[in-house]
Coordinates of C-alpha atoms in Angstrom, one line a residue:
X1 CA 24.5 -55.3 17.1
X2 CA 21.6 -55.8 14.9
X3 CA 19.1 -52.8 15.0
X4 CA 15.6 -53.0 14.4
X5 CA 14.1 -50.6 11.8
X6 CA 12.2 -47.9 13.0
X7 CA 8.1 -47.7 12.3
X8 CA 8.0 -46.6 8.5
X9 CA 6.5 -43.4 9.6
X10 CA 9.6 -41.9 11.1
X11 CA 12.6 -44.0 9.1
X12 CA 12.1 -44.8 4.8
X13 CA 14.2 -46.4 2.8
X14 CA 14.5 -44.6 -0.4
X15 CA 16.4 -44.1 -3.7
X16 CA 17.5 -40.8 -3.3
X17 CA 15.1 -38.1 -4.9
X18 CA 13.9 -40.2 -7.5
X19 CA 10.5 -40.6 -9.0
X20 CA 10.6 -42.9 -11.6
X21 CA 12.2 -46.5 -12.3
X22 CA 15.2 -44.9 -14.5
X23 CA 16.5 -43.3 -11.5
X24 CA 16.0 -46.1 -9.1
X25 CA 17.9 -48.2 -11.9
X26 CA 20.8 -44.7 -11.4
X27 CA 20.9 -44.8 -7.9
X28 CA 21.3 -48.8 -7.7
X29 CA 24.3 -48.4 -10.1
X30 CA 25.6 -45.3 -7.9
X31 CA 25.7 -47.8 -4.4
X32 CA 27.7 -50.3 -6.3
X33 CA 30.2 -48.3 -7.4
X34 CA 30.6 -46.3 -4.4
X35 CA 29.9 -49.4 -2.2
X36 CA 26.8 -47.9 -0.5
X37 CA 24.4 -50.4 1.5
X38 CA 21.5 -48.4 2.6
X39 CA 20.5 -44.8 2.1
X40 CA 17.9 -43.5 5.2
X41 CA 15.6 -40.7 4.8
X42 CA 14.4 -39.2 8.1
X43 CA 10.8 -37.7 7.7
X44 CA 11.0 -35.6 10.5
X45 CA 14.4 -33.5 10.0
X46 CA 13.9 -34.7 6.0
X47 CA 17.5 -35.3 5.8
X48 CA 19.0 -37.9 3.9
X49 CA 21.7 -40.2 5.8
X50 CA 24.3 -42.2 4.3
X51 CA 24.6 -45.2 6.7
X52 CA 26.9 -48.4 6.6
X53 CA 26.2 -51.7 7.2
X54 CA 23.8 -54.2 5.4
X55 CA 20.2 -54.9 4.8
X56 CA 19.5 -58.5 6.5
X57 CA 15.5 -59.8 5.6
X58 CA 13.3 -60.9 8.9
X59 CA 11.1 -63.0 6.4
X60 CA 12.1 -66.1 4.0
X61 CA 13.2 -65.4 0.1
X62 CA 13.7 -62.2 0.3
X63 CA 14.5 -60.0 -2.8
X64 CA 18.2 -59.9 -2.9
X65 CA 17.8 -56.7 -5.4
X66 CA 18.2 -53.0 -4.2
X67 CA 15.2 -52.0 -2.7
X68 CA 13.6 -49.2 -4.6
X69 CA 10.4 -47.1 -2.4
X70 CA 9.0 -44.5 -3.9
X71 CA 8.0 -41.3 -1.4
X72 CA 5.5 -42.3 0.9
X73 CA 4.9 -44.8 4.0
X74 CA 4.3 -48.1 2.4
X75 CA 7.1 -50.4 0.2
X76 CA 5.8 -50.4 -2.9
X77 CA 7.9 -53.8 -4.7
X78 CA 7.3 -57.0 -5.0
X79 CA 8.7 -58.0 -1.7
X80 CA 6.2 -55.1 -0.4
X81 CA 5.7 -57.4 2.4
X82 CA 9.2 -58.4 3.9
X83 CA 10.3 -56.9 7.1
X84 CA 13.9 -55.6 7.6
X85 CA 16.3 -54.2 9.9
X86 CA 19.5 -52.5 9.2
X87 CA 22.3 -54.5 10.9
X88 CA 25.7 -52.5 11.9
X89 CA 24.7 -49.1 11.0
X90 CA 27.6 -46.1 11.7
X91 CA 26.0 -43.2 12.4
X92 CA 29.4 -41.6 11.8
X93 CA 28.8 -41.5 7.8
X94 CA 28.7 -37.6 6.9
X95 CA 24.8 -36.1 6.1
X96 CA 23.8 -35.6 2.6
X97 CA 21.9 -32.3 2.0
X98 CA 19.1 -31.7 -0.6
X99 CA 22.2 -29.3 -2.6
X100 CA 24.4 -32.5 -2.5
X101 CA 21.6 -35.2 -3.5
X102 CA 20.2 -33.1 -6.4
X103 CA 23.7 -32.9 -7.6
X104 CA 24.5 -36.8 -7.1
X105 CA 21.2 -37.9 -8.2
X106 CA 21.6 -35.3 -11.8
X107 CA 17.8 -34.2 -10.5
X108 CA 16.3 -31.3 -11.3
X109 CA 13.3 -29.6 -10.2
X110 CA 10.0 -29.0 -12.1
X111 CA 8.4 -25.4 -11.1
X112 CA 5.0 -24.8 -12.9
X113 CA 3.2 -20.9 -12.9
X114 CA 1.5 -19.1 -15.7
X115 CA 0.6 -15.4 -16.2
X116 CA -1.1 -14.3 -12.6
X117 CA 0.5 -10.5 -11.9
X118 CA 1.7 -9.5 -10.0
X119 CA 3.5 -13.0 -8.2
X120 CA 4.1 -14.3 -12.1
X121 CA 4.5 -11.6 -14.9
X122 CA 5.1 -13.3 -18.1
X123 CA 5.8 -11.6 -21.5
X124 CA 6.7 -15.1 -23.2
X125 CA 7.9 -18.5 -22.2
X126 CA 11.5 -17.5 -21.8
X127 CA 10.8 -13.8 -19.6
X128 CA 9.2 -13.9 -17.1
X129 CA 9.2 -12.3 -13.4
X130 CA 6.9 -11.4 -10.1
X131 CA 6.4 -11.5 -6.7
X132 CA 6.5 -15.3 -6.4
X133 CA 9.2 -15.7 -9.4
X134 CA 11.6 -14.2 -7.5
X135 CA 10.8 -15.6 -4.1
X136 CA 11.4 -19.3 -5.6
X137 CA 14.9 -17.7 -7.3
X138 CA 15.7 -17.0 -4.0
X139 CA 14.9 -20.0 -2.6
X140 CA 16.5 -22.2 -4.9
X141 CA 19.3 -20.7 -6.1
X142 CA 21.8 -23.0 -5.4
X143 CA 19.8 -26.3 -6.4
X144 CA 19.2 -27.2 -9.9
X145 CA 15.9 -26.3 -11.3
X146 CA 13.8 -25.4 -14.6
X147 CA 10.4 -23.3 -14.9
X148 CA 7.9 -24.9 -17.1
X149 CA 5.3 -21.9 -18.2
X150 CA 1.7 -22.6 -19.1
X151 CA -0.6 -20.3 -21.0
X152 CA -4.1 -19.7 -20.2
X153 CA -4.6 -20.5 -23.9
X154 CA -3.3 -23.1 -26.6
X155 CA -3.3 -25.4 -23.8
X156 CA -4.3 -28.3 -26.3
X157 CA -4.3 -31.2 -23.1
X158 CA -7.2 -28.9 -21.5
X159 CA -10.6 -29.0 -21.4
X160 CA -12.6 -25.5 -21.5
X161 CA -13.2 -25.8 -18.1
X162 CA -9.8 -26.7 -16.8
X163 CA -8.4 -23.3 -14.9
X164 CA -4.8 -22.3 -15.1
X165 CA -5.1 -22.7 -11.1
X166 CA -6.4 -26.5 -11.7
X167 CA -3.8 -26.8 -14.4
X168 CA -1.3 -26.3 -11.9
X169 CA -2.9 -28.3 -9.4
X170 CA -3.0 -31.8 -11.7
X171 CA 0.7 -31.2 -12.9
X172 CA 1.8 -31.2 -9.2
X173 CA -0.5 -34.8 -9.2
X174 CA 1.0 -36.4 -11.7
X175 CA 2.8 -40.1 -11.1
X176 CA 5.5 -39.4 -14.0
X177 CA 6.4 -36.3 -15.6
X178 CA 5.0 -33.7 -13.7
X179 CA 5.9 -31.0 -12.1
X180 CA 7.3 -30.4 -8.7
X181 CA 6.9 -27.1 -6.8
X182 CA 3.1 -24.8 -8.4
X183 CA 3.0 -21.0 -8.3
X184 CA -0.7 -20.0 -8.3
X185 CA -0.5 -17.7 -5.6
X186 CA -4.1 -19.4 -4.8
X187 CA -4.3 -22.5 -2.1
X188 CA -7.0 -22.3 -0.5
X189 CA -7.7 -26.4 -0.6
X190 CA -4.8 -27.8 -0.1
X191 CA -5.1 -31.4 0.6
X192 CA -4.1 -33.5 -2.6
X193 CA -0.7 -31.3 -2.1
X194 CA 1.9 -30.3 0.1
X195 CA 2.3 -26.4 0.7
X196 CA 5.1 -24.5 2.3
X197 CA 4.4 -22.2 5.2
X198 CA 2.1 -19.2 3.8
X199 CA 4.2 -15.8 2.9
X200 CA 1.2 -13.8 3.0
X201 CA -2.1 -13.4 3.3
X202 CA -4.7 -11.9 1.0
X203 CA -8.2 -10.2 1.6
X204 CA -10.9 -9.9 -0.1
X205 CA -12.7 -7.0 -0.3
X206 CA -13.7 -3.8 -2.4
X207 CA -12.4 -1.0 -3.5
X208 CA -14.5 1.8 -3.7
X209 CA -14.6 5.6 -4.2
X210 CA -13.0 8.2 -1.4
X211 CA -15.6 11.2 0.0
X212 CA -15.0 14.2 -2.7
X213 CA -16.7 17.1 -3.0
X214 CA -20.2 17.1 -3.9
X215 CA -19.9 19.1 -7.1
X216 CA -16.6 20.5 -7.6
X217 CA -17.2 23.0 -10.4
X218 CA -20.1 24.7 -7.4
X219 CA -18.6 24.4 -4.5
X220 CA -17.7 28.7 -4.4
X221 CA -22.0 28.5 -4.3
X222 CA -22.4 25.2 -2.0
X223 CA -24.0 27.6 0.6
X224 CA -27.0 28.5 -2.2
X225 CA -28.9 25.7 -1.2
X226 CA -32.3 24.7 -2.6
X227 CA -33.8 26.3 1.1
X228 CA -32.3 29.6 0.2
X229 CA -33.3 29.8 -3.1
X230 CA -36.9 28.6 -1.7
X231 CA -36.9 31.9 0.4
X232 CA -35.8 34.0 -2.1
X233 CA -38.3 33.2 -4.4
X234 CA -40.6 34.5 -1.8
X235 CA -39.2 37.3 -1.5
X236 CA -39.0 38.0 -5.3
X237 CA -43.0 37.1 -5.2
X238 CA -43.8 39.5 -2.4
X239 CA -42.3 42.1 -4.0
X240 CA -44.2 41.7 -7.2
X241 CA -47.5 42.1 -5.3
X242 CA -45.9 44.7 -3.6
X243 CA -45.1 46.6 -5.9
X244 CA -48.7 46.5 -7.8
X245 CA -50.2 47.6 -4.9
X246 CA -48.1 50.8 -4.8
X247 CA -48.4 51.1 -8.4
X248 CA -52.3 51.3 -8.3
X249 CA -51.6 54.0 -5.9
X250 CA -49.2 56.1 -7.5
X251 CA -50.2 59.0 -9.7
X252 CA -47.2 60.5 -11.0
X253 CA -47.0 59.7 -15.1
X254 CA -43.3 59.8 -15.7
X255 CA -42.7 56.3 -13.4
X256 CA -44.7 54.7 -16.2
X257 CA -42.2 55.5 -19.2
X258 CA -39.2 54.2 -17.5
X259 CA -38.4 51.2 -15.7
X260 CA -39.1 51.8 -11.6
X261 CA -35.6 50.3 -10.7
X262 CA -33.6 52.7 -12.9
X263 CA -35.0 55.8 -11.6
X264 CA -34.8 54.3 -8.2
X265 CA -31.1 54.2 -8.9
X266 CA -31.0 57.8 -10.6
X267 CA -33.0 59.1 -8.0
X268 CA -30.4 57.7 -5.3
X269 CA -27.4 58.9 -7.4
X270 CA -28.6 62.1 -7.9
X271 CA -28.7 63.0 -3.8
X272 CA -26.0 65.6 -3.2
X273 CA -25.7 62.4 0.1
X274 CA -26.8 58.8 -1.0
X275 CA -30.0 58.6 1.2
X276 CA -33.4 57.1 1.1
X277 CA -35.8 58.9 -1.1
X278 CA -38.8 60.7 1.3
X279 CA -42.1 59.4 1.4
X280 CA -42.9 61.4 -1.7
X281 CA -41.9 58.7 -3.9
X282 CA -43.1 55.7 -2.3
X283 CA -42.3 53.0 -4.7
X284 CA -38.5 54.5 -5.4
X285 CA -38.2 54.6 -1.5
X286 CA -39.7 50.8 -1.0
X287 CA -37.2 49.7 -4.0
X288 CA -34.3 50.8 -2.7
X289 CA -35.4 49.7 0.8
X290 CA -35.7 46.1 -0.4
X291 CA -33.0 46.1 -2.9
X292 CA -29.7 47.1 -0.1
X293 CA -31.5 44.8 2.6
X294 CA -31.8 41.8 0.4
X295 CA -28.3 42.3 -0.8
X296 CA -27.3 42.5 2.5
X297 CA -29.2 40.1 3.5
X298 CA -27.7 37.5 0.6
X299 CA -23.8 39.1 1.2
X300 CA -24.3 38.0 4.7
X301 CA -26.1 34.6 3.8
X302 CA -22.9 33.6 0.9
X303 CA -20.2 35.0 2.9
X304 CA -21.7 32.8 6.3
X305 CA -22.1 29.8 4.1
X306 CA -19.0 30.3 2.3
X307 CA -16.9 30.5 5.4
X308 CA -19.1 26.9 6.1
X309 CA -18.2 25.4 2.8
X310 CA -14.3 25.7 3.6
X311 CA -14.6 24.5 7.3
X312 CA -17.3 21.7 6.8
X313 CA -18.0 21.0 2.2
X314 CA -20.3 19.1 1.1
X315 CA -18.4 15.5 0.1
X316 CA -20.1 12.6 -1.3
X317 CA -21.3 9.4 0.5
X318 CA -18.6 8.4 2.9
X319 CA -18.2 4.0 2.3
X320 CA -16.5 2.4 5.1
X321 CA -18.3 -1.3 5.4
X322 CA -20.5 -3.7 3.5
X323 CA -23.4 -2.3 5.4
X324 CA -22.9 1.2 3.5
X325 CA -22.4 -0.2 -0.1
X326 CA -26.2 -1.2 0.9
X327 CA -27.1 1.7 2.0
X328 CA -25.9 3.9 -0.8
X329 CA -25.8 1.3 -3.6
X330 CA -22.7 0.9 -4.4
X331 CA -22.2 -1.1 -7.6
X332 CA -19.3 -3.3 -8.2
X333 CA -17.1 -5.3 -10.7
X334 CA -15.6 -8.2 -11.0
X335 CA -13.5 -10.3 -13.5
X336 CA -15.4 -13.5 -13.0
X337 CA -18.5 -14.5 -11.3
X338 CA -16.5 -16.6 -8.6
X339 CA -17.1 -14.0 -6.1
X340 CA -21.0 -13.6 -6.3
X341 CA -21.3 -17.2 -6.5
X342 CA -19.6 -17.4 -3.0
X343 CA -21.2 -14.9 -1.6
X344 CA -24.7 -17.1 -2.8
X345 CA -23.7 -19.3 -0.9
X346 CA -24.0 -17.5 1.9
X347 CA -27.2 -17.2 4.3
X348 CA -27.0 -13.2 5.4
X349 CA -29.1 -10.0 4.7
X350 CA -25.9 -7.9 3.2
X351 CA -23.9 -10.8 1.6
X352 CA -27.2 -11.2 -0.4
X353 CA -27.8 -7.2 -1.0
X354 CA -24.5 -7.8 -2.2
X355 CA -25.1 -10.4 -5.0
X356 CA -27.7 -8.1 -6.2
X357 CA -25.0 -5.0 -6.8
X358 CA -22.9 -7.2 -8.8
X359 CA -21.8 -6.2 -12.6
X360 CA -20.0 -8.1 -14.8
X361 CA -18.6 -5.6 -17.3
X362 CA -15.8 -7.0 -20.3
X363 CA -15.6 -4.1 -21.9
X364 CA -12.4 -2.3 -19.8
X365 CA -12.7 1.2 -21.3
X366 CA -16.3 1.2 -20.3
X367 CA -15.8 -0.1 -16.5
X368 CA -12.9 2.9 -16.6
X369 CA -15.4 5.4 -17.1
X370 CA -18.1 3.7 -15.1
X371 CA -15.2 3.9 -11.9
X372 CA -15.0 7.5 -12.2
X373 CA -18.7 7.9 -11.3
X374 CA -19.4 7.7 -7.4
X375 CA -21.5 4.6 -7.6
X376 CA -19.1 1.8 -8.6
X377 CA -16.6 0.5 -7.5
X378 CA -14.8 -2.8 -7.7
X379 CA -13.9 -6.3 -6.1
X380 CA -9.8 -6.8 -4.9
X381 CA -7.5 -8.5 -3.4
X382 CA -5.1 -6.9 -0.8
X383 CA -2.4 -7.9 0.4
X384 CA -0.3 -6.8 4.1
X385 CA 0.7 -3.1 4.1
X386 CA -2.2 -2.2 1.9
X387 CA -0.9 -3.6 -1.1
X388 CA -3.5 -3.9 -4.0
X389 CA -3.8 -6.6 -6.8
X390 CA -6.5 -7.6 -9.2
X391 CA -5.9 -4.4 -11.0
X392 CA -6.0 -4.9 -14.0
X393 CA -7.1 -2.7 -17.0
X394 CA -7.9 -0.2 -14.2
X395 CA -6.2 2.9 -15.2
X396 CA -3.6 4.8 -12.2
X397 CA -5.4 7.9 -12.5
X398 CA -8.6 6.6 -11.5
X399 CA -6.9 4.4 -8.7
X400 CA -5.9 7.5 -6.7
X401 CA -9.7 8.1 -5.8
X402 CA -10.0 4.9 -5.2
X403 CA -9.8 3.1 -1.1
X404 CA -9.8 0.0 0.6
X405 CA -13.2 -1.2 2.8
X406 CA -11.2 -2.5 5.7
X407 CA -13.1 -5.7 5.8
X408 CA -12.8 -9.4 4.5
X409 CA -15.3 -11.2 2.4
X410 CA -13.0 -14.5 2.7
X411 CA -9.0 -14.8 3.4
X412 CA -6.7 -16.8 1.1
X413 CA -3.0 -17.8 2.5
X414 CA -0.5 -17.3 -0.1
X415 CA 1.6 -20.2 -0.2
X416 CA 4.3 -22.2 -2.7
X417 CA 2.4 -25.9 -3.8
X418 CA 4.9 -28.9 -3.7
X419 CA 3.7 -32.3 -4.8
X420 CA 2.9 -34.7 -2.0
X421 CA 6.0 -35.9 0.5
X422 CA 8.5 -34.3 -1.3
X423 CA 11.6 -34.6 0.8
X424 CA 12.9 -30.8 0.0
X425 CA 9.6 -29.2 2.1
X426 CA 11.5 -28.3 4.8
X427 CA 14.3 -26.6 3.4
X428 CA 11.5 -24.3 1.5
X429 CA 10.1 -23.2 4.6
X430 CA 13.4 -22.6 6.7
X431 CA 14.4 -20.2 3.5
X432 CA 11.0 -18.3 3.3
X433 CA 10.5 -18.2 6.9
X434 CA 14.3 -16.4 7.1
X435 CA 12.9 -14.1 3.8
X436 CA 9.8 -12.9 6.0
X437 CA 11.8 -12.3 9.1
X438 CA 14.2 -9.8 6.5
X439 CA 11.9 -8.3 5.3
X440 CA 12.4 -9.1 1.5
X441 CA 8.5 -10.1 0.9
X442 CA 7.3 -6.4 2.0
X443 CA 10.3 -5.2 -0.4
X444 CA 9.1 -7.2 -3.4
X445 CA 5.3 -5.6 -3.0
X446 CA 7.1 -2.2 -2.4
X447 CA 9.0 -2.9 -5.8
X448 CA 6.4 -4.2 -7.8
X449 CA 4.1 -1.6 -6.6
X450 CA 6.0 1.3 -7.8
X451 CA 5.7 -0.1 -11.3
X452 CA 3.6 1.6 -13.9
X453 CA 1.7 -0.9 -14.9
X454 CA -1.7 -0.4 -13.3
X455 CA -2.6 -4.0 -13.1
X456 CA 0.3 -5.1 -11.3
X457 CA -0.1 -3.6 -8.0
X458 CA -0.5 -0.8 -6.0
X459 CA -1.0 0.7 -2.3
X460 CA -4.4 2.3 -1.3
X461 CA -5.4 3.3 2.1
X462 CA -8.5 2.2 3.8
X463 CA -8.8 5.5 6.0
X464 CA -8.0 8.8 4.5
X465 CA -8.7 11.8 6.7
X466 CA -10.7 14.5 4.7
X467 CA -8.5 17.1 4.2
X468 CA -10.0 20.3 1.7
X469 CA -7.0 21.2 0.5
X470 CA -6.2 18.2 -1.4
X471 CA -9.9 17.8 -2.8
X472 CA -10.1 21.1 -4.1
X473 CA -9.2 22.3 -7.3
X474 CA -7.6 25.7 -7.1
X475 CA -7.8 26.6 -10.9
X476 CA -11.9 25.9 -10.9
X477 CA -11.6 27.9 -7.5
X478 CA -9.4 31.0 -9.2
X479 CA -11.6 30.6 -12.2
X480 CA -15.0 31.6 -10.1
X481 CA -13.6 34.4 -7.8
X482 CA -12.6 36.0 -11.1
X483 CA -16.0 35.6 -12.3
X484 CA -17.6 37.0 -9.0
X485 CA -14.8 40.0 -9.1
X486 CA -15.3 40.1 -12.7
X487 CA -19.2 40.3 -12.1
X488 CA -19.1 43.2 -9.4
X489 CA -16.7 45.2 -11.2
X490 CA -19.3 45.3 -13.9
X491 CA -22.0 46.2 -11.8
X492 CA -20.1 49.2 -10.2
X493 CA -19.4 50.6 -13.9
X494 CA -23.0 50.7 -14.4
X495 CA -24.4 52.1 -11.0
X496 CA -21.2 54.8 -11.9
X497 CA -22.3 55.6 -15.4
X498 CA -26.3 55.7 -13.8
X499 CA -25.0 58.4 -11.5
X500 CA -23.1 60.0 -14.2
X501 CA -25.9 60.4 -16.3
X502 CA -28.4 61.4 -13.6
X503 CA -26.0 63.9 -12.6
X504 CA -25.4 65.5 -16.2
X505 CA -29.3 65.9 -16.8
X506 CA -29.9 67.4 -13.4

């Protein structure tokens, strides 16, 4: 019985996986000799049938030639017009996959990428590797395909202005000779192509420093804090005009030869029981009064604020939103101005507080030493599992200080570009939804994050509980309790040899 053909949008006519005219004229010569009528494509299950039967014309004069369509939903010949329907078909003809129509059709297919770490790492046209690179491996390892690398210089077809992303983007647009599948990693407007379904999603945000100690080479004397040193400069001041007061007063000549400290000392050392002198020698007795209580006084104060430094230190400015970047000026990095033009564009208090922290800095060993200061910090993407890229020229050691502000500026989906209705989309997302569900994307950022190479990727945290012990730096903190032993012990050889002396004379 004759069938009619289904509306173009669900049933095309097509020569295969061909593009241009060459391979129409290849696939015409393939249904002769293997005495093939018709091939269908399906658009909804994209798989390619091999039917029986013959091609009859509804109109007049037909074009008795093998019709060649290209991919899309319009006949594009010069019959472009004539109806048909496909008269005895036999669905009982075995399916052709993409595998076995690449392979009949001698097709290949055209993947275009460039240098973008850490989804394409390339150290020259014929190495190459990343994140993507080996996704698409994966994907098409059984159908015949070629990786055509471009540069983001010595391009001589581009214009300054063209982008290795919009390079990409035109050679999946191209009518002959272009490229089939684009790695950019970057899709955000997607509708002059086809994607497949997104493998992950990136963030982006800023990185900027964790809460460390306020000053790392004081923190034995964090608990001398301006207000204590305020007091004791009072007390230093009182005693002064204290002391001129008794000195007006006192009569005996031998306290003016010799400082009034020392003999307060000798005159305690030389005590058959270390006791206050008696109100005979008022200024020795109001010396030593003063001296042991403010030492006592400042013991108790360092040791109490010591034991307050360990439980609670002073740590820098803790950055956990945009709102606190504001607050504390944070200043930030990025490698283009792309960023801060987006964030122009857009009508809020911080997004424009923002704009106004923003540093463009080209100079990589200067924005190194710039990072290690607690006012800077830098713009990232970030990646599921709290993966990090955009690294680059960021040295590791500098990284490690370094955490994630768990908010998004904007969101980009991660996804593989194909060029427009071609046939193999499906089979694409059926391989990278099964890669997801194994989990071999989250082991490809594990792997590539364990690399070296700083600008590749690694994994921050965007909450990191304070813990002391891994902020503080014990050979700084061995370094000054040796000086404070080393200090005492000195003072307790000379109050010795004071009362040694005193002692011998007497």
């Amino acid at each position: 019985t004759d069938l009619p053909l289904p509306p173009l949008s669900k049933l095309l006519i097509l020569p295969g996986y061909a593009y241009s005219s060459e391979s129409c004229i290849k696939f015409r010569q393939l249904s002769i000799e293997n005495n093939w009528d018709i091939i269908v494509y399906h658009e909804q299950t994209y798989e390619l049938l091999r039917l029986g039967g013959k091609l009859q014309p509804i109109t007049k004069n037909p074009d008795k030639h093998f019709l060649c369509s290209p991919l899309g939903n319009t006949f594009e010949e010069s019959n472009s017009t004539t109806q048909f329907r496909i008269l005895n078909v036999f669905n009982s003809r075995p399916k052709w996959s993409v595998k076995e129509t690449l392979r009949t059709m001698n097709t290949t297919i055209k993947i275009v990428t460039f240098h973008n770490p850490p989804y394409t790492i390339v150290t020259n046209r014929t190495h190459f590797t990343g994140i993507e690179i080996k996704l698409i491996r994966m994907i098409v390892n059984d159908i015949p395909h070629v990786f055509k690398i471009l540069y983001d210089k010595g391009l001589p077809s581009l214009s300054p202005s063209m982008t290795p992303h919009k390079t990409v983007s035109e050679e999946l647009m191209k009518p002959h000779g272009g490229s089939d599948v684009g790695l950019s990693s970057l899709w955000l407007r997607l509708y002059r192509h086809d994607v497949t379904h997104s493998h992950s999603q990136q963030c982006n945000t800023f990185i900027v420093k964790k809460p460390t100690l306020y000053s790392e080479n004081t923190f034995m004397f964090q608990a001398l804090r301006l207000e204590i040193w305020i007091l004791v400069g009072i007390v230093f001041l009182t005693e002064l005009f204290l002391l001129h007061k008794f000195q007006k007063r006192e009569t005996v000549s031998s306290f003016n030869s010799e400082p009034k400290m020392l003999i307060a000392i000798r005159t305690l050392a030389a005590s058959s029981i270390l006791k206050i002198p008696s109100q005979k020698y008022p200024i020795q007795r109001f010396i030593l009064i003063q001296w042991i209580a403010f030492c006592l006084l400042m013991a108790t104060c360092y040791n109490a604020g010591l034991t307050t430094s360990l439980r609670f230190p002073l740590l820098t400015s803790d950055i956990r939103n945009f709102d606190d970047m504001v607050k504390y000026k944070i200043n930030w990095f990025d490698e283009t101005d792309g960023v801060k033009n987006y964030l122009k564009s857009i009508n809020d208090t911080i997004t424009r507080s923002l704009v106004k922290l923003y540093h463009s800095e080209v100079n990589k060993t200067l924005r190194n030493s710039k990072l290690q200061g607690n006012n800077y910090g830098f713009r990232a993407c970030c990646l599921p599992g709290g993966y990090v890229t955009n690294l680059e020229g960021i040295e590791a050691n500098i990284l490690e200080n370094f955490r994630i502000i768990p908010k998004c500026i904007f969101n980009n989906h991660i996804a593989i570009g194909l060029r427009k209705n071609l046939p193999i989309k499906s089979v694409f997302n059926q391989k990278i939804t099964r890669l997801i569900q194994h989990g071999l994307v989250d082991h490809l950022y594990r792997e590539f994050s364990l690399r070296k190479r700083s600008d590749v990727m690694a994994k921050l945290s965007s909450s990191d509980p304070m813990k002391l012990h891994e902020t503080l730096d014990l050979n700084k903190m061995t370094a000054s309790f040796l000086l404070l032993f080393l200090s005492m012990c000195i003072a307790s050889m000379i109050f010795i040899r004071e009362c040694y002396l005193k002692r011998k004379k007497i």
